[in-house]
Amino acid sequence: MDTHLSADERANLLLKSLTLDEKIQLLHGTGDPHDGPADPLARDANGGSGYVPGLPEKGIPGLQIVDSASGVCYSAGSGRYSTALPSNIAAASSWDTDLAERYGAMVGHELRDLGYNMTLGGGVNLTREPRDGRTFEYEGEDPLLAGTMVGHLIRGVQSTHVIGHIKHFAVNDQESGRHAVSSEISERAMRETDLLAFQIGIGVGQPGAVMCAYNRVNGDYACENDFLLKTVLKDEWKFPGFVISDWLATHSTAKASHAGLDQEQPGNVFFGSALKLAVEHGEVRQAEVDDHARRVLRSMFAAGVVDDPPIKQVPDVFAHARLAREVAQKSIVLLRNENALLPLDAARAQRILVVGQNANKGMISGGGSAQVDPPGGNAIAPLPAGNHKQDWQKAVWFPDAPLASIQQAAPAAQVSFDDGTDAARAARAAAGADVVLVYAYQYAAEGIDLATLALPDEQDALIASVAKANPHTVVLLETGGPVLMPWIDQVGGVLETWFSGTAGADAIADVLFGKVNPSAKLPITFPVHDADLPHPKLVLPPPASQEDWSDEAKMSRKLLSGLPSFTTSYDEGLQVGYGWYDQQGKSVLFPFGFGLSYTSFTYSSLSITGKDTLRATFTLNNVGTRSGDEIAQVYVGLPKATGEPPKRLVGWAKIHLEVGKQAQVTVDLPKTRFMIWDTAQHRWAIAAGQYAIEVGPDSRRPALQANVSLSAE
Ligand code: BGC
């Protein structure tokens, strides 16, 4: 308890005083608090996702663990409240690291208010497959952007003395057959893309825990994968915290322990008495168990959960609602704005037609373990079966009605509503309006991949017919990731609003009526067709590897013993996201990094200086008529011989500029961002040659270019 000692010293001292049973108690959960009568040791569980009893006589609190990707989950069950921030992909669209820290800190404060000391947030699986049902829980397709943003989210959470967490390690890129699939991928591709996002996120955020994933990677389950957990995470990256299994993702005792799994969740099938037996039989060394326990304790000391335990209280609801609105404002991406249709004039007496199923009731959110319970409950009854497999996957609409927000934002307007269920009727109403706002949705949830990126429920036909009747149609997309837009040329405007959280509807109105000048940019490419994806068809599991939850207990046993493996070959390799479209020369609907503003910026005078850290300096001008923020991006094309995709993001800056003002902008480009993984030498390397640097507003419109030549390193 001597706070002058380091977390490592404190963990080591404490460890010396623990019995084998006490150590093993730290290495597993006591059952999912949702699953009813649990282990008697779980009597103090707070009702989250998991619980590890503490050692009260040693001053060590239990781990109260709960999902909280964008807000604390499962608050409704205990009659409590939590704020839903826009989903993680939305936060990434802000490219704003300070905002990400405030986002994380808000989640951390609410975790504490609700009695938790550990999050299960921090999803950073790189989007190789945008139909992945959890795309909304991640930060897009670029390792530098995703890793940096998640790192700052984690930093924010941990600043409140809550244990931070990053997941799902690794290459957990599809939900279909997630307990059975083996992600097949080359070492170089993995190192430079999926693993790099984790490496950066862990470096920036220093989370106390890493969650290993459900899937296999190159044959071995992620939670007993020696290469991932031991070689990469613990030996090379020197990760000092603990590896926690995803829920029911542990499949062995000795193999998992040797590979580096430290804690089984949510129960103790492999890391309870089975682990003790393995120690007694000499299959697992005592020193290995010590290392597992030391890591758990170290993370507790390092995060501050021992010295500053949470105290339950009512969250600061109002301040957090304001932050939710600010995050949404800064994450809404303006994708199209023909003839400056937007912003609308709030003071004008105009006829505004709001169209959309449920647009008079609420806004949709992302489902699964990231689901935050809305205040007042679901705004609509859950959709009938077919749309979801289980209760925890049902679509939840926040009672945050776009119609009411528009009425409030435009008091002089005559606002009417059509639910969009009859496209012809909606088109007739549209013909008589000055402007039409269509709220379109695409539900996404953990455990269910999308069959297609197309909007569901015939919304494409609805949008097309409304836009035909009135070209002043603006589409507001409530989606977890990219969608197809066959009607794009017919509409006047499009805003990607993501799953926008507690205050989404008001934030959208703020952007529509120009109270806020949009500045967000896409962290993910929007392709034209499904057929343009690296895998035009989603890889589905064979029947034997599919989950069937009709009998939960049976299914849990099946998962623990392992479902028959099938593979997804990530043979596109390094070509993730824009790397794929650029390399294949494919047109896209909207490129990575894209986003419009109500003002315009020009770029000039690029120079590159520096040696170990290169430095791009250029001038940015606001030549439009409003003040605004620009996210200026720096890409590099590596020498051809490296076999890399045409360009990669190496840095960015977000700059605020008043009308008519200019700024000299400097973006640091550390050498590590120019490296490739040399598989033969087993190290990062710089290839000798010419590097083409581009600076501009997105990945496909270079405004400035320069070449630098680097020697081999
Ligand atoms: C999910 C994790 C989550 C865990 C606990 C799993 O099904 O994959 O992301 O943290 O459940 O709820």
XYZ file of C-alpha atoms and ligand atoms in Angstrom:
725
model
C 0.000 0.000 0.000
C 3.053 2.279 -0.198
C 2.041 4.595 -3.022
C 5.637 5.739 -3.498
C 6.482 2.364 -4.977
C 5.901 1.580 -8.626
C 3.005 -0.616 -9.723
C 5.526 -3.383 -10.500
C 7.129 -3.177 -7.059
C 3.774 -3.222 -5.336
C 2.574 -6.188 -7.381
C 5.784 -8.114 -6.659
C 5.603 -7.464 -2.917
C 1.982 -8.481 -2.728
C 2.505 -11.573 -4.835
C 5.006 -12.916 -2.309
C 2.269 -13.019 0.320
C -0.298 -14.903 -1.777
C -1.135 -18.596 -1.689
C -1.627 -20.567 -4.900
C -5.398 -20.452 -4.363
C -5.345 -16.692 -3.942
C -3.316 -16.290 -7.101
C -5.623 -18.560 -9.060
C -8.643 -16.642 -7.799
C -7.302 -13.630 -9.710
C -7.066 -15.631 -12.935
C -10.704 -16.282 -13.721
C -14.180 -14.837 -13.424
C -17.057 -16.124 -11.363
C -19.545 -16.442 -14.202
C -21.384 -13.883 -16.264
C -23.390 -11.785 -13.783
C -26.291 -12.018 -16.270
C -26.447 -15.775 -16.089
C -28.307 -16.066 -12.799
C -27.241 -18.048 -9.737
C -23.512 -17.859 -9.829
C -20.551 -18.795 -7.740
C -21.078 -17.726 -4.077
C -17.876 -15.722 -4.493
C -19.788 -13.496 -6.909
C -22.049 -12.092 -4.217
C -20.449 -8.656 -4.500
C -20.630 -8.539 -8.296
C -22.053 -5.286 -9.551
C -24.092 -6.835 -12.359
C -21.831 -5.997 -15.306
C -20.216 -8.389 -17.750
C -17.799 -10.061 -15.394
C -16.464 -10.165 -11.866
C -13.254 -11.297 -10.203
C -13.430 -11.310 -6.396
C -10.755 -9.313 -4.605
C -8.573 -10.181 -1.643
C -10.064 -7.873 0.974
C -7.693 -8.896 3.744
C -4.843 -7.777 1.453
C -6.597 -4.541 0.491
C -7.240 -5.711 -3.062
C -10.692 -4.900 -4.461
C -12.560 -7.167 -6.861
C -12.577 -6.430 -10.568
C -15.987 -5.057 -11.488
C -15.945 -5.387 -15.265
C -18.476 -4.131 -17.774
C -18.775 -3.472 -21.489
C -18.566 0.214 -22.277
C -17.456 0.796 -25.851
C -19.361 4.078 -26.122
C -21.083 4.262 -22.761
C -21.678 1.931 -19.817
C -23.819 -1.072 -20.763
C -26.461 -2.937 -18.786
C -27.426 0.074 -16.669
C -31.159 -0.517 -17.117
C -31.083 -3.899 -15.357
C -30.247 -2.161 -12.128
C -32.401 0.891 -12.763
C -29.437 3.132 -13.421
C -28.601 5.624 -16.156
C -25.674 5.880 -18.540
C -24.940 8.233 -21.425
C -24.524 6.860 -24.947
C -21.825 8.624 -26.910
C -21.701 8.234 -30.694
C -20.143 4.886 -31.571
C -16.391 4.423 -31.865
C -16.290 4.768 -35.647
C -17.955 8.143 -35.183
C -15.301 9.221 -32.702
C -12.662 8.154 -35.222
C -14.314 10.361 -37.863
C -13.391 13.403 -35.792
C -9.659 12.593 -36.148
C -9.511 14.562 -32.896
C -7.305 13.002 -30.226
C -8.301 15.503 -27.540
C -11.969 14.734 -28.152
C -11.159 11.012 -27.962
C -9.615 11.516 -24.524
C -12.633 13.428 -23.297
C -14.829 10.649 -24.729
C -12.830 8.025 -22.825
C -12.836 10.100 -19.641
C -16.609 10.459 -19.751
C -16.984 6.702 -20.058
C -14.515 6.299 -17.197
C -16.415 8.701 -14.943
C -19.701 6.914 -15.593
C -18.059 3.540 -14.983
C -16.986 4.798 -11.574
C -20.363 6.372 -10.891
C -21.956 2.995 -11.547
C -19.467 1.117 -9.392
C -17.143 -0.402 -12.006
C -13.362 -0.315 -12.073
C -12.667 -1.972 -15.426
C -13.985 -1.362 -18.943
C -14.317 -3.794 -21.829
C -14.128 -1.020 -24.441
C -11.271 -0.285 -26.794
C -12.287 -2.274 -29.889
C -9.735 -1.679 -32.651
C -10.067 -4.510 -35.157
C -9.113 -3.020 -38.473
C -11.961 -3.143 -40.940
C -10.949 -5.638 -43.604
C -14.581 -6.658 -44.047
C -16.949 -3.673 -43.793
C -19.982 -5.969 -43.574
C -18.643 -7.016 -40.167
C -21.514 -6.397 -37.747
C -19.141 -4.694 -35.303
C -17.647 -2.153 -37.717
C -19.309 0.543 -35.594
C -17.318 -0.578 -32.522
C -13.989 -0.053 -34.278
C -12.162 2.941 -35.756
C -12.042 2.140 -39.441
C -9.520 0.765 -41.878
C -6.251 2.607 -41.275
C -3.863 1.357 -38.570
C -2.405 4.768 -37.734
C -5.757 6.511 -37.389
C -7.483 3.604 -35.632
C -4.581 2.891 -33.279
C -4.082 6.543 -32.393
C -7.760 7.192 -31.767
C -8.311 4.070 -29.671
C -5.124 4.840 -27.729
C -6.513 8.231 -26.756
C -9.892 6.751 -25.833
C -8.073 4.351 -23.506
C -5.951 7.146 -22.071
C -9.133 9.036 -21.272
C -10.711 6.029 -19.536
C -7.598 5.308 -17.493
C -7.262 8.973 -16.462
C -10.273 8.298 -14.217
C -8.593 5.369 -12.419
C -10.398 2.634 -14.261
C -8.530 -0.244 -15.936
C -8.462 0.324 -19.696
C -8.767 -2.433 -22.233
C -8.199 -3.082 -25.932
C -9.839 -5.828 -28.034
C -10.211 -8.265 -29.866
C -6.632 -9.421 -30.321
C -6.441 -10.214 -33.208
C -7.723 -10.404 -36.798
C -11.307 -10.790 -35.528
C -12.611 -9.231 -38.700
C -15.925 -10.982 -39.225
C -18.718 -12.075 -36.916
C -19.964 -14.970 -39.033
C -18.591 -18.121 -37.438
C -16.447 -16.037 -35.099
C -15.974 -18.929 -32.654
C -14.778 -21.254 -35.402
C -13.113 -19.244 -38.137
C -9.380 -19.254 -38.634
C -8.156 -15.955 -40.055
C -5.395 -16.913 -42.458
C -2.992 -14.063 -43.029
C 0.701 -13.588 -43.744
C 2.953 -12.304 -41.000
C 3.891 -9.186 -42.911
C 0.284 -8.258 -43.659
C -0.693 -8.849 -40.060
C 2.210 -6.815 -38.661
C 1.661 -3.842 -40.953
C -2.121 -3.656 -40.635
C -4.235 -5.434 -38.001
C -1.456 -5.841 -35.409
C -0.097 -2.366 -36.062
C -3.404 -0.819 -34.982
C -3.056 -2.673 -31.655
C 0.612 -1.825 -31.331
C -0.090 1.882 -31.746
C -3.193 1.749 -29.515
C -1.308 -0.028 -26.739
C 1.633 2.365 -27.078
C -0.542 5.470 -26.800
C -3.129 4.183 -24.319
C -1.111 1.748 -22.167
C -4.224 -0.250 -21.300
C -4.155 -2.559 -18.299
C -5.653 -5.420 -20.292
C -5.742 -6.899 -23.783
C -8.676 -9.129 -24.710
C -7.811 -12.064 -26.932
C -10.399 -12.821 -29.599
C -12.794 -15.689 -30.312
C -11.322 -16.681 -33.645
C -8.299 -18.707 -34.554
C -5.384 -16.987 -36.251
C -3.436 -19.133 -38.682
C -4.848 -22.232 -37.035
C -4.527 -21.544 -33.298
C -7.210 -19.935 -31.174
C -6.288 -16.334 -30.395
C -6.503 -17.092 -26.644
C -3.907 -19.839 -26.885
C -1.881 -18.388 -29.704
C 1.755 -18.393 -28.759
C 2.758 -16.130 -31.629
C 0.213 -13.443 -30.794
C 0.300 -13.441 -27.027
C 3.836 -14.439 -26.175
C 6.065 -13.591 -29.119
C 4.421 -10.386 -30.237
C 2.492 -8.900 -27.334
C 4.549 -9.821 -24.315
C 8.092 -10.461 -25.616
C 8.386 -7.927 -28.418
C 5.971 -5.198 -27.354
C 6.779 -5.725 -23.668
C 3.116 -5.417 -22.723
C 3.147 -5.388 -18.901
C -0.605 -5.845 -18.315
C -2.790 -8.946 -18.455
C -4.454 -10.857 -21.257
C -8.137 -11.484 -20.581
C -10.067 -13.951 -22.719
C -13.156 -12.917 -24.614
C -16.273 -14.441 -23.047
C -16.059 -18.226 -23.568
C -12.978 -17.872 -25.759
C -10.662 -20.005 -23.593
C -10.171 -23.554 -24.872
C -7.402 -25.078 -22.774
C -5.452 -24.845 -19.542
C -1.772 -25.594 -20.124
C -1.647 -24.525 -23.770
C -3.419 -21.220 -23.079
C -1.342 -20.542 -19.975
C 1.953 -21.226 -21.768
C 0.871 -19.055 -24.684
C 0.239 -16.107 -22.370
C -3.445 -16.035 -21.470
C -3.627 -14.593 -17.946
C -7.315 -14.578 -17.106
C -10.248 -16.696 -18.245
C -13.699 -15.105 -18.547
C -16.431 -15.242 -17.635
C -16.058 -18.513 -15.712
C -13.401 -20.927 -14.505
C -13.560 -24.013 -16.696
C -9.835 -23.942 -17.509
C -8.218 -21.436 -15.149
C -9.846 -22.481 -11.849
C -9.316 -25.895 -10.268
C -8.039 -27.218 -13.614
C -5.154 -24.760 -13.432
C -4.389 -25.731 -9.851
C -4.266 -29.393 -10.882
C -2.019 -28.522 -13.806
C 0.393 -26.823 -11.393
C 0.282 -29.754 -9.010
C 0.972 -32.161 -11.898
C 3.839 -30.061 -13.157
C 2.139 -29.198 -16.462
C 2.136 -25.507 -15.636
C 5.016 -24.011 -13.708
C 4.326 -22.064 -10.532
C 6.362 -19.201 -12.018
C 3.945 -19.036 -14.931
C 0.992 -18.670 -12.572
C 2.933 -16.029 -10.649
C 3.426 -14.092 -13.852
C -0.304 -14.213 -14.633
C -1.229 -13.009 -11.144
C 1.482 -10.351 -11.099
C 0.118 -8.897 -14.333
C -3.426 -8.636 -12.973
C -2.213 -6.957 -9.777
C 0.151 -4.682 -11.649
C -2.657 -3.356 -13.836
C -4.784 -2.732 -10.763
C -2.041 -0.693 -9.117
C -1.072 1.085 -12.344
C -4.606 2.210 -13.145
C -5.244 3.337 -9.586
C -8.164 1.062 -8.764
C -6.532 0.020 -5.464
C -5.798 3.540 -4.248
C -8.870 5.263 -5.643
C -11.794 2.849 -5.790
C -15.033 4.002 -7.427
C -17.771 5.584 -5.365
C -21.297 5.192 -6.689
C -23.135 8.394 -7.494
C -25.505 9.876 -10.060
C -23.540 10.614 -13.257
C -23.213 14.210 -14.384
C -26.064 13.676 -16.820
C -26.185 17.211 -18.220
C -22.465 17.669 -18.819
C -22.300 14.246 -20.412
C -25.257 14.970 -22.694
C -23.423 18.110 -23.829
C -20.322 16.048 -24.587
C -22.432 13.477 -26.455
C -23.785 16.308 -28.616
C -20.326 17.775 -29.196
C -18.888 14.397 -30.208
C -21.786 13.877 -32.607
C -21.342 17.363 -34.094
C -17.666 16.648 -34.665
C -18.225 13.194 -36.115
C -21.005 13.814 -38.659
C -19.501 13.643 -42.142
C -20.917 15.844 -44.893
C -20.635 13.644 -47.978
C -22.567 15.620 -50.553
C -23.859 19.176 -50.781
C -25.038 20.036 -54.291
C -25.305 23.757 -55.060
C -24.710 24.561 -51.409
C -28.142 23.223 -50.464
C -26.881 23.074 -46.890
C -26.859 24.682 -44.452
C -30.560 25.388 -44.338
C -31.727 28.755 -43.087
C -33.391 28.176 -39.728
C -35.138 31.551 -39.836
C -36.795 30.971 -43.211
C -40.482 30.155 -43.421
C -40.128 26.953 -45.433
C -41.861 23.622 -45.818
C -39.652 20.840 -44.490
C -40.705 17.236 -44.937
C -39.104 14.699 -42.603
C -39.219 11.162 -44.000
C -38.177 7.893 -42.389
C -39.413 4.907 -40.478
C -39.310 5.946 -36.834
C -37.931 9.409 -37.609
C -40.789 10.698 -35.459
C -39.759 8.399 -32.613
C -36.047 7.909 -32.346
C -32.677 6.996 -33.741
C -31.144 3.581 -34.094
C -28.083 2.382 -32.167
C -25.581 -0.466 -32.569
C -26.479 -3.793 -30.973
C -24.760 -6.471 -28.933
C -22.397 -6.024 -26.015
C -21.797 -2.386 -27.004
C -25.492 -1.577 -26.600
C -26.126 1.253 -24.161
C -29.595 1.305 -22.612
C -31.534 4.399 -23.629
C -33.212 6.570 -21.017
C -36.869 5.621 -21.009
C -36.304 2.402 -22.940
C -36.539 1.390 -26.582
C -38.498 3.948 -28.611
C -40.035 1.199 -30.741
C -40.933 -2.389 -30.046
C -38.082 -4.700 -31.091
C -38.319 -5.765 -34.711
C -39.663 -9.260 -35.325
C -37.405 -12.314 -35.549
C -35.260 -12.629 -38.615
C -33.664 -9.334 -37.797
C -31.863 -10.638 -34.752
C -31.065 -14.024 -33.308
C -31.179 -13.272 -29.633
C -32.537 -10.712 -27.273
C -29.160 -9.049 -26.706
C -28.950 -8.394 -30.450
C -32.268 -6.618 -30.840
C -32.426 -3.212 -32.486
C -32.741 -0.434 -29.938
C -33.980 3.004 -31.007
C -33.044 5.844 -28.696
C -36.078 8.007 -27.931
C -34.367 10.946 -29.561
C -36.713 11.856 -32.386
C -35.271 13.666 -35.418
C -38.690 15.175 -36.154
C -38.797 16.986 -32.804
C -35.213 18.222 -33.218
C -35.991 19.677 -36.634
C -39.134 21.365 -35.331
C -37.165 22.886 -32.524
C -34.253 23.991 -34.698
C -36.474 25.637 -37.336
C -39.357 27.290 -35.483
C -40.350 29.388 -38.511
C -40.710 26.333 -40.751
C -43.743 24.225 -41.426
C -42.460 20.734 -40.629
C -44.397 17.656 -41.716
C -43.674 13.938 -41.493
C -44.029 10.801 -43.591
C -42.897 7.433 -42.254
C -41.643 6.340 -45.675
C -43.468 3.018 -45.724
C -45.194 3.990 -48.979
C -42.653 5.427 -51.419
C -45.296 6.871 -53.768
C -47.049 8.678 -50.916
C -43.742 10.008 -49.604
C -42.848 11.246 -53.101
C -46.161 13.111 -53.395
C -45.513 14.785 -50.055
C -41.940 15.572 -51.159
C -43.153 17.344 -54.294
C -44.897 19.926 -52.123
C -41.936 20.627 -49.833
C -39.042 23.060 -50.085
C -36.645 20.533 -48.646
C -36.902 16.855 -47.734
C -34.881 15.208 -44.974
C -34.778 11.420 -45.281
C -33.502 9.589 -42.191
C -32.238 6.227 -43.427
C -30.873 3.453 -41.216
C -28.919 0.261 -41.387
C -28.918 -1.735 -38.206
C -25.741 -3.579 -37.201
C -24.997 -5.769 -34.206
C -22.390 -8.019 -32.690
C -22.687 -11.585 -33.887
C -24.447 -10.726 -37.164
C -22.643 -9.611 -40.294
C -24.507 -7.647 -42.915
C -25.398 -9.646 -46.007
C -24.809 -6.510 -48.079
C -23.789 -2.888 -47.636
C -27.068 -1.868 -49.287
C -29.653 -0.156 -47.096
C -32.353 -2.580 -45.915
C -36.160 -2.368 -46.063
C -36.403 -0.883 -49.576
C -35.000 2.421 -48.427
C -33.048 2.813 -51.692
C -36.306 2.837 -53.651
C -37.812 5.278 -51.152
C -34.886 7.694 -51.426
C -34.846 7.454 -55.230
C -38.530 8.246 -55.567
C -38.476 11.071 -53.040
C -35.414 12.599 -54.719
C -37.070 12.311 -58.116
C -40.001 14.311 -56.805
C -37.756 16.831 -55.086
C -34.030 17.180 -55.787
C -33.698 19.191 -52.570
C -33.516 15.921 -50.720
C -30.954 15.406 -47.989
C -30.245 11.872 -46.739
C -29.187 11.403 -43.130
C -27.527 8.026 -42.723
C -27.811 6.271 -39.351
C -25.389 3.419 -39.989
C -22.506 1.600 -38.359
C -20.291 1.748 -41.426
C -20.299 2.332 -45.167
C -23.448 1.875 -47.230
C -24.147 1.775 -50.960
C -25.930 4.756 -52.494
C -27.350 3.930 -55.932
C -29.340 7.202 -55.731
C -26.334 9.409 -54.992
C -26.544 11.541 -58.161
C -30.207 12.322 -57.552
C -30.012 13.754 -54.055
C -28.958 17.218 -52.966
C -27.136 16.250 -49.811
C -25.904 13.346 -47.708
C -24.701 13.291 -44.113
C -23.165 10.178 -42.542
C -24.295 10.467 -38.936
C -23.278 6.960 -37.745
C -24.971 5.656 -34.581
C -24.968 9.022 -32.942
C -25.834 8.359 -29.298
C -27.954 10.171 -26.744
C -27.885 13.581 -28.426
C -27.610 12.580 -32.089
C -30.827 14.113 -33.403
C -30.001 17.581 -32.052
C -26.430 17.369 -33.324
C -27.707 16.527 -36.810
C -30.022 19.548 -36.673
C -27.045 21.679 -35.585
C -25.220 20.669 -38.761
C -28.247 20.892 -41.061
C -28.989 24.462 -39.981
C -25.362 25.578 -39.877
C -25.004 26.071 -36.141
C -22.058 23.766 -36.622
C -19.809 23.664 -39.669
C -19.134 19.963 -40.312
C -15.494 18.935 -40.203
C -15.419 15.150 -39.832
C -13.812 12.871 -42.400
C -14.358 9.220 -43.220
C -12.140 6.702 -41.400
C -13.291 4.098 -43.908
C -13.863 3.887 -47.667
C -17.402 3.795 -49.033
C -17.288 1.441 -52.054
C -19.651 1.652 -55.010
C -20.766 -2.006 -54.928
C -20.366 -5.058 -52.699
C -18.577 -6.604 -55.664
C -15.743 -4.100 -55.207
C -14.805 -5.515 -51.805
C -11.719 -7.763 -51.514
C -14.147 -10.611 -50.803
C -17.254 -9.877 -52.874
C -19.056 -12.613 -50.968
C -18.905 -12.808 -47.204
C -17.243 -16.036 -46.076
C -19.930 -17.964 -44.181
C -19.354 -20.867 -41.797
C -20.375 -24.395 -42.815
C -23.378 -25.676 -40.799
C -21.235 -27.556 -38.250
C -19.404 -24.332 -37.332
C -22.496 -22.203 -36.929
C -23.738 -21.057 -33.556
C -27.097 -22.354 -32.472
C -28.150 -20.713 -29.238
C -31.502 -22.469 -28.974
C -29.975 -24.406 -26.064
C -27.625 -21.998 -24.286
C -25.961 -24.510 -21.978
C -25.278 -26.895 -24.851
C -23.931 -24.076 -26.988
C -21.609 -22.875 -24.206
C -20.179 -26.377 -23.875
C -19.693 -26.592 -27.627
C -17.854 -23.286 -27.670
C -15.517 -24.325 -24.882
C -14.657 -27.576 -26.606
C -14.280 -25.757 -29.920
C -16.372 -25.631 -33.074
C -14.934 -27.211 -36.242
C -12.608 -24.767 -37.936
C -13.141 -23.113 -41.300
C -10.960 -20.431 -42.822
C -11.137 -16.929 -44.160
C -8.055 -16.206 -46.221
C -7.065 -12.586 -46.046
C -5.172 -12.976 -49.270
C -5.602 -9.292 -50.082
C -2.763 -9.032 -47.532
C -1.511 -5.485 -47.198
C -4.363 -4.166 -49.286
C -6.745 -3.177 -46.531
C -9.373 -0.483 -47.068
C -8.107 2.273 -49.361
C -4.976 0.184 -49.971
C -7.231 -2.253 -51.806
C -9.190 0.231 -53.893
C -6.068 2.224 -54.796
C -4.055 -0.845 -55.708
C -6.882 -2.310 -57.772
C -7.583 1.038 -59.454
C -11.236 0.903 -58.418
C -13.489 3.938 -58.279
C -15.113 4.442 -54.925
C -18.236 6.225 -53.784
C -16.333 8.209 -51.135
C -12.641 7.721 -50.422
C -10.948 7.269 -47.074
C -10.407 10.664 -45.455
C -13.242 12.335 -47.357
C -15.567 14.930 -45.849
C -16.935 18.304 -46.944
C -17.301 21.566 -45.051
C -19.487 24.665 -45.470
C -16.291 26.574 -46.134
C -13.359 25.743 -48.408
C -9.662 25.434 -47.874
C -6.671 25.700 -50.171
C -3.264 24.129 -49.680
C 0.086 25.614 -50.783
C 3.879 25.715 -50.250
C 4.828 22.235 -49.094
C 8.287 21.597 -47.749
C 9.707 18.483 -46.151
C 12.472 18.783 -43.588
C 13.971 16.688 -40.791
C 15.861 13.472 -40.538
C 14.681 10.894 -38.000
C 11.318 12.539 -37.845
C 10.464 14.058 -41.174
C 8.344 17.153 -41.014
C 5.779 18.282 -43.588
C 5.147 22.020 -43.502
C 2.524 23.690 -45.681
C 0.121 26.595 -45.765
C -3.600 26.222 -45.352
C -6.069 28.985 -46.238
C -9.734 29.307 -45.408
C -10.989 30.830 -48.672
C -14.680 30.275 -47.970
C -17.273 32.233 -46.087
C -17.378 30.500 -42.699
C -14.909 29.647 -40.039
C -14.216 25.940 -39.867
C -11.912 23.041 -39.111
C -9.906 21.198 -41.725
C -8.370 17.765 -41.264
C -5.277 17.955 -43.475
C -3.825 14.557 -44.270
C -0.336 13.406 -45.221
C 0.160 10.213 -47.218
C 3.271 8.522 -48.506
C 3.832 6.259 -51.471
C 6.666 3.824 -50.736
C 9.203 2.738 -53.362
C 7.617 0.314 -55.854
C 9.968 -2.522 -54.945
C 8.421 -2.739 -51.479
C 5.191 -4.135 -52.924
C 3.125 -1.801 -50.746
C -0.256 -0.418 -51.822
C 0.092 2.984 -53.555
C -0.164 5.085 -50.394
C -0.518 5.036 -46.654
C -1.529 7.661 -44.113
C 1.492 8.908 -42.186
C 0.081 11.898 -40.324
C -2.605 14.541 -40.087
C -3.449 17.838 -38.437
C -6.814 19.282 -37.504
C -6.733 23.052 -37.793
C -9.322 25.716 -37.025
C -9.299 28.709 -39.370
C -11.412 31.847 -39.391
C -12.646 33.196 -42.740
C -9.847 34.633 -44.863
C -7.149 33.429 -42.470
C -4.220 31.191 -43.185
C -1.949 29.050 -41.068
C 1.368 27.389 -41.480
C 0.784 23.768 -40.570
C 3.439 21.286 -39.493
C 2.851 17.552 -39.333
C 5.521 15.334 -37.798
C 6.175 12.106 -39.665
C 8.250 9.734 -37.521
C 10.362 7.309 -39.536
C 8.492 4.322 -38.092
C 5.557 5.290 -40.304
C 7.658 4.673 -43.410
C 8.675 1.167 -42.401
C 7.765 -2.243 -43.736
C 7.978 -5.604 -41.981
C 10.949 -7.574 -43.222
C 9.801 -11.164 -42.709
C 13.177 -12.724 -43.518
C 15.063 -10.504 -41.055
C 12.175 -10.530 -38.630
C 12.231 -6.775 -38.048
C 10.910 -3.430 -39.205
C 12.961 -1.833 -41.963
C 13.143 1.174 -44.226
C 13.664 0.360 -47.881
C 16.061 2.593 -49.772
C 14.481 4.739 -52.464
C 12.129 7.566 -53.387
C 9.122 8.260 -51.179
C 6.293 10.310 -52.655
C 4.657 12.524 -50.066
C 1.186 13.900 -50.672
C -0.751 16.413 -48.621
C -4.433 17.040 -49.117
C -8.013 16.948 -47.898
C -8.486 13.184 -48.410
C -6.758 10.091 -49.745
C -7.680 10.665 -53.386
C -7.153 14.388 -53.933
C -3.503 15.224 -53.344
C -3.179 19.003 -53.188
C 0.586 19.124 -52.703
C 3.368 16.703 -53.523
C 7.044 16.290 -52.722
C 9.594 13.520 -52.963
C 12.131 12.489 -50.385
C 14.737 9.856 -50.724
C 15.575 7.638 -47.783
C 18.423 5.236 -47.303
C 18.004 1.701 -46.056
C 17.697 1.215 -42.291
C -17.764 -9.820 -26.966
C -16.828 -8.879 -26.217
C -17.472 -8.470 -24.928
C -17.801 -9.709 -24.111
C -18.425 -9.417 -22.760
C -18.255 -10.948 -26.095
O -19.265 -11.632 -26.720
O -17.109 -10.316 -28.102
O -16.531 -7.770 -27.018
O -16.632 -7.588 -24.237
O -18.705 -10.494 -24.854
O -19.707 -8.944 -22.894
